[in-house]
Coordinates of C-alpha atoms and ligand atoms in Angstrom, one line a residue:
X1 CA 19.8 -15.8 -4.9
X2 CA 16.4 -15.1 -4.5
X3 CA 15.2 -12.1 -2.1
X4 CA 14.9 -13.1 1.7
X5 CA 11.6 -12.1 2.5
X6 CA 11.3 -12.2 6.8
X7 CA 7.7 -11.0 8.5
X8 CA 7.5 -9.2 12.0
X9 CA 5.7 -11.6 13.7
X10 CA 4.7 -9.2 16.8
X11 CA 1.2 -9.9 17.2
X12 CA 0.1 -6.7 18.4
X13 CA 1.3 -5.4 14.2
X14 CA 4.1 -2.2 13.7
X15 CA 1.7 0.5 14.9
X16 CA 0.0 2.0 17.3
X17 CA -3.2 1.7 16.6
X18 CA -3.1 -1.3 14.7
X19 CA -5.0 -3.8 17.0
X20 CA -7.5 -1.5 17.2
X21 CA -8.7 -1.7 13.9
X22 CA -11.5 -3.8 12.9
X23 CA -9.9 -6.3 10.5
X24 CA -6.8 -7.3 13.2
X25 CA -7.7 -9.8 15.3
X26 CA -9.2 -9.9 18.7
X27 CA -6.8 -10.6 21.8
X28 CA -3.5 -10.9 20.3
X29 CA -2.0 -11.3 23.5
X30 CA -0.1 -14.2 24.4
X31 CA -2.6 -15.8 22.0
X32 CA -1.0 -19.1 20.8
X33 CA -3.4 -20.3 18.0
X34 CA -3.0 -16.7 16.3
X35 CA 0.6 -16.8 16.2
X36 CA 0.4 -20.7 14.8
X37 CA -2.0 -19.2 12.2
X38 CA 0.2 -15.8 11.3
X39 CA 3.5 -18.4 11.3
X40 CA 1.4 -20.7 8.6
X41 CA 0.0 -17.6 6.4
X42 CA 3.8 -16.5 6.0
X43 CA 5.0 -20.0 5.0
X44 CA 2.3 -20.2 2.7
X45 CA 3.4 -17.3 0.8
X46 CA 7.2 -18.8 1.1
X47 CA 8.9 -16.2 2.9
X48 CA 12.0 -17.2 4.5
X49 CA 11.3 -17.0 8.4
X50 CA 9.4 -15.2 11.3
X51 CA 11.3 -12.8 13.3
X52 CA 10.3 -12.0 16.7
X53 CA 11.8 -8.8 18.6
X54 CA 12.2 -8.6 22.3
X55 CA 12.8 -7.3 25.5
X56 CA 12.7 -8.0 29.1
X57 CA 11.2 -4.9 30.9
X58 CA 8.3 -3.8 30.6
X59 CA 8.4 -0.3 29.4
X60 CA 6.6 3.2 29.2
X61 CA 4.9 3.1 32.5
X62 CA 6.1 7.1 33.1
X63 CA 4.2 7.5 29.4
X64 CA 0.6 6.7 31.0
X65 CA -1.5 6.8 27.6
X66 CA 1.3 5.0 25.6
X67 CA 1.6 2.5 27.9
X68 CA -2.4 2.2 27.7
X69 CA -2.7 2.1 24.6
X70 CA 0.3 -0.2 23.6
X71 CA 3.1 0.6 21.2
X72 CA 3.7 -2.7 19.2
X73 CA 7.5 -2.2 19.9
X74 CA 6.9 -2.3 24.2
X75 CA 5.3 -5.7 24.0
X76 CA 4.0 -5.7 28.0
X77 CA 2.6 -8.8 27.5
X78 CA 4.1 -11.3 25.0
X79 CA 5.2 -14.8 24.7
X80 CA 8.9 -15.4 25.8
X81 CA 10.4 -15.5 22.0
X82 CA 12.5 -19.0 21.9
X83 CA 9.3 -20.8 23.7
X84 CA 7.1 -19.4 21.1
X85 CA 9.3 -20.4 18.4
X86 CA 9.4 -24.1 19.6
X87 CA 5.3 -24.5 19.5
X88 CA 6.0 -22.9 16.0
X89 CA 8.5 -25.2 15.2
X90 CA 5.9 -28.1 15.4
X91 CA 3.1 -26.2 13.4
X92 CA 5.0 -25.5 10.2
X93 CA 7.6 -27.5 8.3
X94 CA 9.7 -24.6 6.2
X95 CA 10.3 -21.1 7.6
X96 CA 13.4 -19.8 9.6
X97 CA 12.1 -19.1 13.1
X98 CA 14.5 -16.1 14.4
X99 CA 14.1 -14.8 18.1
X100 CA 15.7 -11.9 19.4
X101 CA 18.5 -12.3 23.4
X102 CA 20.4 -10.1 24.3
X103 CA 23.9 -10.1 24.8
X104 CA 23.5 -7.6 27.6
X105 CA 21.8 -9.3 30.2
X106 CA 22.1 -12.9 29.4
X107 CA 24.5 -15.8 29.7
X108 CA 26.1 -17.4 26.7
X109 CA 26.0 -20.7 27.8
X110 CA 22.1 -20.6 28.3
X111 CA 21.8 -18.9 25.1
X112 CA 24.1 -21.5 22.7
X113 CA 21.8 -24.4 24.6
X114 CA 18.7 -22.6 23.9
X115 CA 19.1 -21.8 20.1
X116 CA 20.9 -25.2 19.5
X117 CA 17.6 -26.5 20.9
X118 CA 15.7 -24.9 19.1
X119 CA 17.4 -25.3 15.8
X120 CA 17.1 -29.4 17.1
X121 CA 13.3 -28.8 17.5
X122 CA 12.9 -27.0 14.2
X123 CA 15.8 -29.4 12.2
X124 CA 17.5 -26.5 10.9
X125 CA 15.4 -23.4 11.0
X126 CA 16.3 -21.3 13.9
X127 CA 17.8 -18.2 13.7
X128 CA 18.9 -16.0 17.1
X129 CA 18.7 -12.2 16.7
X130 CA 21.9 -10.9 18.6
X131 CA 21.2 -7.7 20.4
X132 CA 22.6 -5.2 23.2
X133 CA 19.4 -4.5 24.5
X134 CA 17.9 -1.1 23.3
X135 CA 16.1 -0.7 26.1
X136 CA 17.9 1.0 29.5
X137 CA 14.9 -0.5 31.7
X138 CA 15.8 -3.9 30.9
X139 CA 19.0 -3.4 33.6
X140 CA 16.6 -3.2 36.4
X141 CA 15.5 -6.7 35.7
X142 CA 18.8 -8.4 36.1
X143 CA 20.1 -6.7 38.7
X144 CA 21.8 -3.3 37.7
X145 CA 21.6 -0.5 38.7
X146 CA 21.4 0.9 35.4
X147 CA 22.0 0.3 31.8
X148 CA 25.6 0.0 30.6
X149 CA 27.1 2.3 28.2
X150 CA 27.0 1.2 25.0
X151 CA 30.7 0.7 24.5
X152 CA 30.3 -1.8 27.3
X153 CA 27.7 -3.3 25.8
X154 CA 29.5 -4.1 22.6
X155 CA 32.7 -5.2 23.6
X156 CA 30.4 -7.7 25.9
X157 CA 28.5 -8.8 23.2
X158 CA 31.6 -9.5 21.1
X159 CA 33.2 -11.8 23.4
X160 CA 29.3 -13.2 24.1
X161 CA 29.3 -14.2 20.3
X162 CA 32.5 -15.9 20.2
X163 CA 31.5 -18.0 23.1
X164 CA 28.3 -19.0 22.0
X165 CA 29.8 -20.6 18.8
X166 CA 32.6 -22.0 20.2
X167 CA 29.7 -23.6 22.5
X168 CA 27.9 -24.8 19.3
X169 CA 31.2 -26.5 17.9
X170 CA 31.7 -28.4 21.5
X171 CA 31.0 -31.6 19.0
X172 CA 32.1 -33.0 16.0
X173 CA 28.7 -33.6 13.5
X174 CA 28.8 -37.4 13.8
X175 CA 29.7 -37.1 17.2
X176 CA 26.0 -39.0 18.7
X177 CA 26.6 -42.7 17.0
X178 CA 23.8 -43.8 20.0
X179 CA 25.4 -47.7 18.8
X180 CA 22.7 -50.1 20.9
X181 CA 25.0 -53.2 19.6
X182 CA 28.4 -51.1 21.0
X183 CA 27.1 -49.1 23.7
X184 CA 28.7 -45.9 22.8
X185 CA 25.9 -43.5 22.8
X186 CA 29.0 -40.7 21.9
X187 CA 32.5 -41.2 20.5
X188 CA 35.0 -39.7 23.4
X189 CA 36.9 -38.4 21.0
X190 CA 34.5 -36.0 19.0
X191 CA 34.2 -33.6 21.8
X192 CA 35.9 -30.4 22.6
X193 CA 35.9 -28.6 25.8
X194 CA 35.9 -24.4 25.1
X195 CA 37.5 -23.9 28.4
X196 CA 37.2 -20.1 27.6
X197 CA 38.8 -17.4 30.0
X198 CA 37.9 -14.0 28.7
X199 CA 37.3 -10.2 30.1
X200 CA 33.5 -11.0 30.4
X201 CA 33.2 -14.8 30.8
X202 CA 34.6 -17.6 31.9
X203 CA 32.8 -20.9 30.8
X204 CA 34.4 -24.2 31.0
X205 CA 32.1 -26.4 28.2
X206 CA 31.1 -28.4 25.7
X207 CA 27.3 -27.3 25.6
X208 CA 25.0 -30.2 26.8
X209 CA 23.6 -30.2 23.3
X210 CA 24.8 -32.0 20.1
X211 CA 26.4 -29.5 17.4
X212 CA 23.0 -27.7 15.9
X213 CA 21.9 -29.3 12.1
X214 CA 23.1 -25.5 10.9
X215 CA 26.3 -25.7 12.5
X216 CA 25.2 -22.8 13.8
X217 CA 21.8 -21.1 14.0
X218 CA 21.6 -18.5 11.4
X219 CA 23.0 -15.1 13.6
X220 CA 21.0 -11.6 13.1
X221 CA 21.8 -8.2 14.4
X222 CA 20.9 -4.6 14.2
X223 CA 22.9 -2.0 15.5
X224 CA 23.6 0.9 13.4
X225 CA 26.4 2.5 15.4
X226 CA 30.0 2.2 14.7
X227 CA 30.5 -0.7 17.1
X228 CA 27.0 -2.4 15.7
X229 CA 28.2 -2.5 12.3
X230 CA 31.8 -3.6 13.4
X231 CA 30.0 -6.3 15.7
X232 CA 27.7 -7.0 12.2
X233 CA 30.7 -7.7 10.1
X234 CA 32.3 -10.1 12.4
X235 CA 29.4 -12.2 13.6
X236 CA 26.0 -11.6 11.5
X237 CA 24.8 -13.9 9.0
X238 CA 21.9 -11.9 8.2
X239 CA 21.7 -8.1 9.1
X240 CA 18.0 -6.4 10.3
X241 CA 18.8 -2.4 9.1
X242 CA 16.3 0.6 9.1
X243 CA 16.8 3.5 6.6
X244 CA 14.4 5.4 5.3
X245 CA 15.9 6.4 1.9
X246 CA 17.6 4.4 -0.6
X247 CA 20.4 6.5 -0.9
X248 CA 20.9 5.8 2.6
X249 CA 20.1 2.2 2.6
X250 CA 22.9 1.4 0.1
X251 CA 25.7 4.0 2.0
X252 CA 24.5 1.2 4.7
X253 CA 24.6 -1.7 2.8
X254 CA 28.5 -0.6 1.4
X255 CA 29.5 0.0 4.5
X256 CA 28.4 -3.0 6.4
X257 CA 29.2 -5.2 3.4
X258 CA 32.8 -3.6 2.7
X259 CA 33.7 -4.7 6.8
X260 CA 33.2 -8.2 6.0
X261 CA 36.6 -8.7 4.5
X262 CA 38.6 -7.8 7.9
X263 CA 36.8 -10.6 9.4
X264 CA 37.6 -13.0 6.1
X265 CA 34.1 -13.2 5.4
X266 CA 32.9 -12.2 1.7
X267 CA 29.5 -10.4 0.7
X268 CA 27.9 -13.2 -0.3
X269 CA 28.2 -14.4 3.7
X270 CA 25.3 -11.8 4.6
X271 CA 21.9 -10.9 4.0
X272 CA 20.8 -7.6 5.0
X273 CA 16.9 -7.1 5.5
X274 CA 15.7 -3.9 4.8
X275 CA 13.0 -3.1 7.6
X276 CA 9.9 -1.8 6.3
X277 CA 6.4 -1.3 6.6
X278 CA 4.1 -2.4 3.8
X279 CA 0.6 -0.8 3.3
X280 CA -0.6 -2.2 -0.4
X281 CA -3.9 -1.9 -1.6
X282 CA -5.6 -3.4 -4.6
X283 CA -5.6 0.3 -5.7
X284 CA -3.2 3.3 -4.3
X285 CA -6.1 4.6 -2.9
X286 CA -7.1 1.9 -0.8
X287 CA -3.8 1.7 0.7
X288 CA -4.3 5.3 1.2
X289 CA -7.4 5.0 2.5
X290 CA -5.8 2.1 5.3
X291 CA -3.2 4.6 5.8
X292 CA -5.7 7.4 7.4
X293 CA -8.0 4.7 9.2
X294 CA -5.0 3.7 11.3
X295 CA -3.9 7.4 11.6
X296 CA -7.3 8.1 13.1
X297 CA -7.0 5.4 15.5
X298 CA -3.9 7.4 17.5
X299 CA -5.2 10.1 19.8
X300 CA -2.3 13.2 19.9
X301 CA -1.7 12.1 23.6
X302 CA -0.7 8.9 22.0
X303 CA 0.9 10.1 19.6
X304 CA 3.7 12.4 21.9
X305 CA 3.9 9.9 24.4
X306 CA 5.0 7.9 21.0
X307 CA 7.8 10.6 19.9
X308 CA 8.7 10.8 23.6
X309 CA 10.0 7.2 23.4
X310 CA 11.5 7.0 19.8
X311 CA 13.4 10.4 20.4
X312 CA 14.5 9.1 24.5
X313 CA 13.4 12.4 25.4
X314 CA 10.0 13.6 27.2
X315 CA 7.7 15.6 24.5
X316 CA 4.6 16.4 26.8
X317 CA 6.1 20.1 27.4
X318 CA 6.5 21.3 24.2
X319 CA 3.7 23.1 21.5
X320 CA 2.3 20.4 19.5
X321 CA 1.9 22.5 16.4
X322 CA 5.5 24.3 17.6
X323 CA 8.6 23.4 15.7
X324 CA 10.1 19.8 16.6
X325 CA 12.9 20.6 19.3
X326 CA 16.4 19.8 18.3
X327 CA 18.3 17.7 21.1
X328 CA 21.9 17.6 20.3
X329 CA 23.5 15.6 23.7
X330 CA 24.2 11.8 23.3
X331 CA 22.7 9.4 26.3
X332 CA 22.3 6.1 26.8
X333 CA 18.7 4.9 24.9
X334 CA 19.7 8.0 22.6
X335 CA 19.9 5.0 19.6
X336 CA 20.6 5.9 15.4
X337 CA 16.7 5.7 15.4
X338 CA 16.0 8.6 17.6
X339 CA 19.1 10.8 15.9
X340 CA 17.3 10.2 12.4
X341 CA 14.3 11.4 13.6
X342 CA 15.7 14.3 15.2
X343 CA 17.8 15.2 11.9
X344 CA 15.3 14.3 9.6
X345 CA 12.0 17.1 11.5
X346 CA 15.2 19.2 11.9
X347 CA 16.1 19.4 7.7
X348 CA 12.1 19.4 6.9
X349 CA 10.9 22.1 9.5
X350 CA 8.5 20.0 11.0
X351 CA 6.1 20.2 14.1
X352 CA 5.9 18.1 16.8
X353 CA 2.3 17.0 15.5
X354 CA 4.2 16.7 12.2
X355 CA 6.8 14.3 13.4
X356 CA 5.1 11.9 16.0
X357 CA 2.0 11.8 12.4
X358 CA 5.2 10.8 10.2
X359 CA 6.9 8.4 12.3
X360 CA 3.6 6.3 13.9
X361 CA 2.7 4.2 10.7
X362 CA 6.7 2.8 10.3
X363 CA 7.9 3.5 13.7
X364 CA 10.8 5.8 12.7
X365 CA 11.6 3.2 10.0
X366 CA 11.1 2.7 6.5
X367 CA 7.1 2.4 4.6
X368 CA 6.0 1.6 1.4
X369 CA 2.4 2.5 0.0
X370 CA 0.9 2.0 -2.9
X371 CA -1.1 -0.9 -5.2
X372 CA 0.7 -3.9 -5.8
X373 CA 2.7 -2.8 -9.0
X374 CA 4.3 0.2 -7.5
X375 CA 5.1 -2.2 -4.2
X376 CA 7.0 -4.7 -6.4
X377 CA 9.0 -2.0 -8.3
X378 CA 10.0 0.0 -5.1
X379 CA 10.8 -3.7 -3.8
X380 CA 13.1 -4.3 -6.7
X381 CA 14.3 -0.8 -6.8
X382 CA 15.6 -1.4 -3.3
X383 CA 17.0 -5.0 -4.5
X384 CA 18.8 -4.5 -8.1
X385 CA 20.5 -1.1 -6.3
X386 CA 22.4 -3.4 -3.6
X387 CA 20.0 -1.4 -0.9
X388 CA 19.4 -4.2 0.5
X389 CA 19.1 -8.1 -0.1
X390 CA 15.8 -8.6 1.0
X391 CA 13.3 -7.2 3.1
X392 CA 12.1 -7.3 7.0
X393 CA 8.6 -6.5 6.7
X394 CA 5.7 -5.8 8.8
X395 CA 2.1 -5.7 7.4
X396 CA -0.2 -3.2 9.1
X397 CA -3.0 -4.8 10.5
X398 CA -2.0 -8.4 11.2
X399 CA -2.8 -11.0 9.8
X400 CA -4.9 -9.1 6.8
X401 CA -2.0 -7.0 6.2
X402 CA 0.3 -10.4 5.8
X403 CA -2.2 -11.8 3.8
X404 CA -2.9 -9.1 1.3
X405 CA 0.9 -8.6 0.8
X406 CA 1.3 -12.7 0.3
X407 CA -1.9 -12.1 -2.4
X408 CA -1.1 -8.9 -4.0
X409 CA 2.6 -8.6 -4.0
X410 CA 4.4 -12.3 -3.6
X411 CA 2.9 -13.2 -7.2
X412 CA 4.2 -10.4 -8.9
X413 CA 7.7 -10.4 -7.1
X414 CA 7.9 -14.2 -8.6
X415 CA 6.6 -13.3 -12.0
X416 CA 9.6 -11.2 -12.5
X417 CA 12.0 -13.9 -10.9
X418 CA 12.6 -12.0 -8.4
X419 CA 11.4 -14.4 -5.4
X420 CA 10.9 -18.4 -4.8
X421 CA 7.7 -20.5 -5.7
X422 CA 9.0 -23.4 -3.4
X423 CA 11.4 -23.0 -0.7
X424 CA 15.4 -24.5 -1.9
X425 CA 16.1 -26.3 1.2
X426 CA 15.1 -27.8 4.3
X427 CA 17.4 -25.7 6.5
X428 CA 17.2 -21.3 6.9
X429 CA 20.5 -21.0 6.0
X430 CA 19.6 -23.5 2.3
X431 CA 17.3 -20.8 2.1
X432 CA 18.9 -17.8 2.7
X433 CA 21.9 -19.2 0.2
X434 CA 23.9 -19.1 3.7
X435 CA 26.9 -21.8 4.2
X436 CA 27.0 -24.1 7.1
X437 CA 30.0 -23.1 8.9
X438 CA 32.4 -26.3 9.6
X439 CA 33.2 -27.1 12.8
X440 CA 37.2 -25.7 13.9
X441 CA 38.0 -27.7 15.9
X442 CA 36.9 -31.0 13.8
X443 CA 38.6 -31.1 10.4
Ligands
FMN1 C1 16.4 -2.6 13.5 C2 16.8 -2.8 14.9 C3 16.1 -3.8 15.6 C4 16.5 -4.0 17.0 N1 15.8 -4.9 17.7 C5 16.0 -5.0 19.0 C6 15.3 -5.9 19.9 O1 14.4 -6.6 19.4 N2 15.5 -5.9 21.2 C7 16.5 -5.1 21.8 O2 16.7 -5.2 23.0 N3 17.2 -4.3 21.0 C8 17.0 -4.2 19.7 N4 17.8 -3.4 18.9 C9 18.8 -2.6 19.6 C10 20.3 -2.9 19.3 O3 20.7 -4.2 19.6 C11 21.2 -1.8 20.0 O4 21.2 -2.0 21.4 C12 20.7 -0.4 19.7 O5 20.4 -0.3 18.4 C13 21.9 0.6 20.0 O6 23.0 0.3 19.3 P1 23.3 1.1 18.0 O7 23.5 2.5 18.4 O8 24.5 0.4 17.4 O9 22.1 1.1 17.0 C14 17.5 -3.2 17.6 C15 18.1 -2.2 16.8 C16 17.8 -2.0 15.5 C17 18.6 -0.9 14.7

């Protein structure tokens, strides 16, 4: 199998000052034509699909000069994820278009019909990123009072899963003859009603949409916590995890991988995408040098109201050249994210100036720096060493950085057999080396 290469496809790039910079393009918001031209730079360099993150509320509004400036991860003014995909779906004829609903706030019925649409639209490409909403605000939207706890959240979004798929497999394949001689548009006896009665929901069925041309869309999901792996292992095809080491990456990779068997599933039933951010140069030093110009670009305001949201706690208070506070209590928003962080300025000694400057250019993630040589080796480091198998990555600056990467980087990788000149199938799932699951109910 080839490595899955996925892009970020948030227009406003992975960091904070990104869109400011001179080579990313003007008014990335809600800007149609640039996300129809970032969709067709990433199929031209092959990579496997698009992934677009989301959220419903919008956020950092108590952060005044975040909230100005905009972190790429708040997304105040975006495209709604699964409409964007279908314009996309009609621009480009290859890559996987994955979108992020939650579990949390949404219905599965709506969300089966939306992504079997989609993957209808596309003819095989869509992909639905599975989450339980990381962000508490999000509650207020649909009304709650607050954000549930995140054991709540997970057993939901268990029971949300098995719906949606049972949804998917209301029909049997072949289940549409559309006979003009006959006049059956459907056989009667090719559909199967879910009739599902559960803690969470209760939805009668079939989905008002023929069975998707994947069987099912291609399933992500990201949660690093006990229940998020657990909920990985029984119901991700592909899985989106941050960790900034290697070490740590394949303790990650074991662990989610080793789960799969409880759920009869075996390893080669997953992907999991290593997220990263890229910053390759011609030279190391010009990927330096792109490095400090977006560092620049992040006033220290910025920059605490930045930490203040990745840690889920308010920095303003504190010293910035004091040591990084260590905040042991667990609350809601408190994700694996803002924990590593904590540990990680904890185990180093660092500042609060120190932290927020080492976590802005990969947003408490993963990076990679360096000319296009030591990009591929780290790449295949990561690969060979069951790390990961393959990579989410977002290209600072967008679309230069997406560009560069696809110039500098994609040609090497494939040089050393390591990724595809022409795509393997028509469908994400051909792609990714992913099965279509048969449909139960429909030997
Ligand atoms: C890499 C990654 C990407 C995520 N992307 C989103 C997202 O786009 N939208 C969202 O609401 N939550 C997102 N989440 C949040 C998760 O669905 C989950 O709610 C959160 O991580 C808390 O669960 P955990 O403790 O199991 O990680 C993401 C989490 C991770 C780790």
């Amino acid at each position: 199998m080839p490595m899955t290469l996925a892009a970020n496809a948030n227009a406003q790039g992975s960091h904070v000052g990104e869109w400011r910079h001179p080579a990313a393009w003007d008014a990335p918001c809600t800007n149609l034509e640039n996300a129809v031209r970032l969709a067709r730079i990433a199929e031209s360099g092959k990579f496997d699909l698009l992934f677009l993150a989301d959220g419903n509320g919008v956020r950092q509004m108590d952060k005044p000069d975040l909230f100005a400036a905009t972190s790429p991860s708040d997304r105040p003014g975006v495209f709604e994820p699964v409409t964007l995909l279908a314009a996309l779906a009609m621009a480009t004829d290859h890559i996987g278009l994955v979108a992020t609903t939650t579990t949390t706030y949404d219905e599965p019925f709506a969300v089966a019909r939306r992504f079997a649409s989609l993957d209808h639209i596309s003819k095989g490409r869509a992909g639905w990123n599975l989450v339980t909403t990381s962000n508490p605000g999000d509650a207020l939207n649909f009304s709650h009072a607050a954000h549930a706890a995140r054991e709540h959240r997970y057993e939901r979004a268990r029971e949300f899963a098995e719906v949606v798929k049972g949804l998917w497999d209301s029909w049997a394949d072949d289940a549409f003859p559309q006979d003009k001689a006959s006049g059956r548009y459907l056989d009667p006896s090719k559909v199967h009603v879910l009739g599902h009665q559960g803690k969470h929901f209760q939805v009668a069925g079939p989905l008002n949409a023929p069975r998707p041309v994947q069987g099912h869309p291609v399933v992500f999901s990201a949660g690093q916590s006990e229940q998020g792996k657990e909920l990985s292992a029984a119901h991700a095809d592909c899985v989106f995890a941050i960790e900034s080491t290697r070490p740590a990456a394949q303790r990650l990779y074991a662990d989610i991988k080793g789960r799969l068997a409880t759920y009869g599933r075996s390893h080669d039933d997953m992907r999991i995408l290593a997220g990263v951010t890229i910053f390759v140069g011609e030279t190391e030093a010009e990927a330096d040098a792109l490095f400090q110009e977006l560092e620049d670009l992040v006033s220290p305001a910025v920059g605490v109201d930045y930490l203040s949201k990745m840690v889920g706690t308010k920095m303003t208070g504190y010293p910035l050249d004091g040591p990084m506070p260590v905040f042991e209590e667990e609350h809601v928003g408190h994700t694996g994210i803002g924990k590593a962080i904590i540990a990680m300025a904890k185990e180093e000694g660092l500042t609060v100036r120190e932290t927020y400057k080492r976590i802005l250019p990969q947003m408490g993630g993963n990076m990679f720096k360096g000319d296009p040589k030591q990009i591929a080796d780290i790449m295949e480091d990561w690969y060979r060493a069951k790390a990961c198998d393959g990579f989410m990555i977002a290209a600072p600056v967008v679309p230069t950085g997406l560009e560069r990467f696809i110039r500098l980087v994609v040609p090497e990788l494939q040089r050393r057999g390591l990724f595809r000149r022409e795509y393997e199938g028509r469908t994400l799932r051909d792609n990714l080396g992913l099965r279509r699951p048969a449909n139960p109910f429909f030997a």
